[in-house]
Amino acid sequence: MEEQKKIVGLTDAEVLSSREKHGSNILTPKEKESLLKQFFEKFTDPLIVILIIAGLLSIIIAFYEYFALGTSAQTFFEPAGIFIAILLATGIAFYFEKKANEEFSLLNKVNDEEPVQVIRNGMKQAITKKDVVVGDIVILNTGCEIPADGILLEATSLSVDESSLTGELTCPKTTNEAEFDSNATFPSNHVMRGTKVLEGHGMFEVFAVGDNTENGKVFEAAQIDNSIKTPLNEQLEGLSRMISKTSYILAATIIVGRMMVYFDWAPLVWILVVPTIIFFWLAVKKFSRWNKKKCMGITFAYAAILILCILGFHDYLRPDEDIALLLQHTLNTLMIAVTLIVMSVPEGLPMAVTLSLAYSMRRMLKANNLVRKMHACETMGAATIICTDKTGTLTQNRMTVGDTFFNSVVDGKPTDSEEGLMLKENIAVNSTASLDLSKEKPEVLGNPTEGALLLWMHKNGIDFDAMRHNVEILEELPFTTEIKYMAVVVKSGVMKGKKILYVKGAPEIVINMCDNICGNIDREEYKKRLAEYQSQAMRTLAFAYTIIEDNREVIKDGRVCASDLNFMGIVAISDPVRKEVPAAISDCMDAGIRVMIITGDTPGTAKEIGRQIGLWTDTDNEKNIITGPEVAALTEDELDKRIMDIKVVSRARPMDKKRLVESLQRKNQVVAVTGDGTNDAPALNTAHVGLSMGDGTSVAKEASDITIVDNSFRSIVNAVMWGRSLFLNIKRFLLFQLTVNVTACLTVLAGAFTGVQSPLTVTQILWVNLIMDTFAAVALVSLPPSKRVMKDKPRNRKDFIINKSMRQNILGVGGVFFVMLMVFLYIFEHADIKSLTDLLNLNLGDKDPLSPYELTLFFTIFVMTHFFYLFNTHAYMSGGSAFKLKGCRALVLIAFLIFISQICIVEIPGLQNFFNVCNMKYIDWLIIVIGSSFVLWIREIWNLVKPKQ
């Protein structure tokens, strides 16, 4: 009955029943999010959230000033500008990710319509791959892709390329239990979806389709969202928490301070300090852990306590004063506090981050890195370890003749001696492989090991196809794992029709079948060379021949029975390491990035590849290598203890790779995973950054964040350089904008306690915080990547984004700018300044309101000092001069635009009314530009005299 089923296959009714029970042969894709949802996800960024809150507070201020104080509609420019910044930042991020996904879709089309031969209703018929069902009898031929998982019913010289699933290039398949490979990743009589038949033919019965196949399970694992936070997200969340805490503290300080000023610092008012200190402590220590309702409740409770205390103080300290004055003062205080909160938020930062990532995405594509997820650009720069597949990533995934040891081969090319001619003919006719020469690069059809021999012949200008046509094949003996060689009897074309037996196979087998050794190389020398090749994990083949002078039998009972074979020599074949890989690995290690090989290949091969690329050294031992089954046997704690010592993982299955990545993440490592096969997909998806190869499987590319278009490991190192440079550029912009914000906030804070109104109008603050800072963002993020960053060790992902040197610069420079501006403000209030030349004959008098010209001078001084500070921030962490502008055309252009824009604001009548400024004298322009440039000159002098690090 079973035999009948093998021939007949399924009936139409059984096909329908099987599909209903087991499903279709389609991998269920991850449900695509709507464009609207993708867009709104951009609003969950921590800085965007805090910017939205600032925008809402700014709207409250604007309504109060417009309706209560009667100010002009210009008061709404600030909230409008903030929300424009929000829309620009989210819109740019959404656009570039959408564009990258469209490009990726073109790169990653999957075809479920490929034809498959099956037996149904007792007849052979062609169906599409998606129509295969459990129970189908599928016919396999050389070159076809296996459509589903199944068990072999027949197998003739069947060899399968499982590199996409296990990393193994050639896996012999058989139905003979005696020939089963116990070390194989999958049973020798099983064939798996997505793998490819290299040679031979067979027939199998499907036992799993679609998501239930091994390929499908890997695909499903690759869809799981582990919600791994990127280092940049963590850093920005930390920054937003810092800004929130600072805002709480500044706001509460202003409220308490101004109330104390109002009540003339009466001792009773100091009672307000107690709830304020408690509120400070809760805001700093607890708010980040509590839910929003609890935080808002405490905030309202604190506000209620303040209001009750203030009303009580009024009745006790100023009973005769109209309470409306107190309410007016309190409301003004709250508005100042909220204004300070709005000013403390770096409105341009989300735009800067977005522009940085978007710019890097486009530039990295030119460097063969197709980035699908924006944050992956920067995360690569934080990587502490790269877990890489071997086949197709470190190696070429193309078997190649690495060395030959023949008497008849000189300088890597067979001679035209009799022995050399017979070697060429042996390779040409004693083979099941062929080459597709119709493409620019020859492509192997069939067994990749045998294909390597044909590629070698083709490279040496030998027409193996012509040699095949000049030979008459009399008898063949196919390769089996039992005898480990193959043989053919031919009527030779190169030896004038002589009958010759050619043998090719495992050297240790073939050499023992030979009575004679060709040439002057002895048997021991061959064995020594063979040991050298095998120690390098190279595949070796030996060749032999004998001329048959009579009609004697040379092949009998599936074996060669001739005893007078002549041993010709050995060829060593390997999947060579890509040329650029050793240098790229060296660059990674110099940059403090560890590299771990995770492959489905044998321990010997994996270790040898590690040696060739410079990863495995003489000091390494058994603790530095582990197999997949050994990983599976370890508990999580045991694996975590070993993980930091491991350099090479062999015989790894897909979920082993994923588990290794998770272990590294538990050890606080930022993990990048490279791979090109379906087996790499779960690990690619789990990692902080997944890097797939351009010619990898669709499942691998779908799971990755970045696709390496040119398959080069060097491009991965370039991605690290881009990521580190990107993070440095973000820090440069932070340094610039936070210095601006510190200066502005200190100005408002000082005014709050002294009663001095801020000399900067809303529109002027808008120009500085949004427009000028956005220009600065574009200028700083467009700075070219620097190879210098590859000399640094990976940053600690737990470190705060604002380090010690940045804090010193922000507070130091911001403080100096603040003091300088306060000095000018004091002079402008106590002297009638009509030109800066009046400072040479300064006479201070009583305090007077600032004139429009003095306000214009103050605004321009504020802008121009920060304008020159922009050049200082571009040189931050570069170790060089701020005047070093090679490759910084965008910075120079944008600096020029900022300068021209400031001139236009001050000199064009229409803009003067908008920004509350007036025309400035040329001499004052000259004085301000020269004087502000000292910001740059002082930095240059300090850079020359400071002690070298």
PDB file of C-alpha atoms in Angstrom, residues 7 45 49 102 116 185 301 323 426 481 500 508 523 595 631 634 669 673 679 794 844 882 898:
ATOM      1  CA  ILE A   7       3.706   6.151  -7.215  1.00  0.00           C
ATOM      2  CA  ASP A  45      10.480  59.523  20.937  1.00  0.00           C
ATOM      3  CA  VAL A  49       7.265  63.942  24.031  1.00  0.00           C
ATOM      4  CA  GLU A 102      10.570  50.874  -0.392  1.00  0.00           C
ATOM      5  CA  VAL A 116       7.514  22.406  -8.564  1.00  0.00           C
ATOM      6  CA  THR A 185      22.459  19.256  11.666  1.00  0.00           C
ATOM      7  CA  ALA A 301      -0.713  68.819  45.848  1.00  0.00           C
ATOM      8  CA  ILE A 323      -5.030  90.487  47.057  1.00  0.00           C
ATOM      9  CA  ASN A 426      40.244  13.406 -15.505  1.00  0.00           C
ATOM     10  CA  THR A 481      29.916   8.070   1.079  1.00  0.00           C
ATOM     11  CA  ILE A 500      41.621   4.873 -19.566  1.00  0.00           C
ATOM     12  CA  GLU A 508      43.692   8.593   1.963  1.00  0.00           C
ATOM     13  CA  ARG A 523      54.233   8.646  -0.986  1.00  0.00           C
ATOM     14  CA  VAL A 595      34.290  39.460  16.966  1.00  0.00           C
ATOM     15  CA  VAL A 631      25.426  25.686  23.980  1.00  0.00           C
ATOM     16  CA  LEU A 634      24.151  24.956  29.158  1.00  0.00           C
ATOM     17  CA  GLN A 669      26.980  44.180  25.363  1.00  0.00           C
ATOM     18  CA  VAL A 673      24.931  40.292  14.093  1.00  0.00           C
ATOM     19  CA  ASN A 679      19.495  30.379   9.889  1.00  0.00           C
ATOM     20  CA  PRO A 794      33.288  51.512  22.426  1.00  0.00           C
ATOM     21  CA  LEU A 844      26.856 105.250  34.127  1.00  0.00           C
ATOM     22  CA  ALA A 882      38.430  74.920  14.557  1.00  0.00           C
ATOM     23  CA  ILE A 898      23.185  82.264   9.537  1.00  0.00           C
TER      24      ILE A 898
END
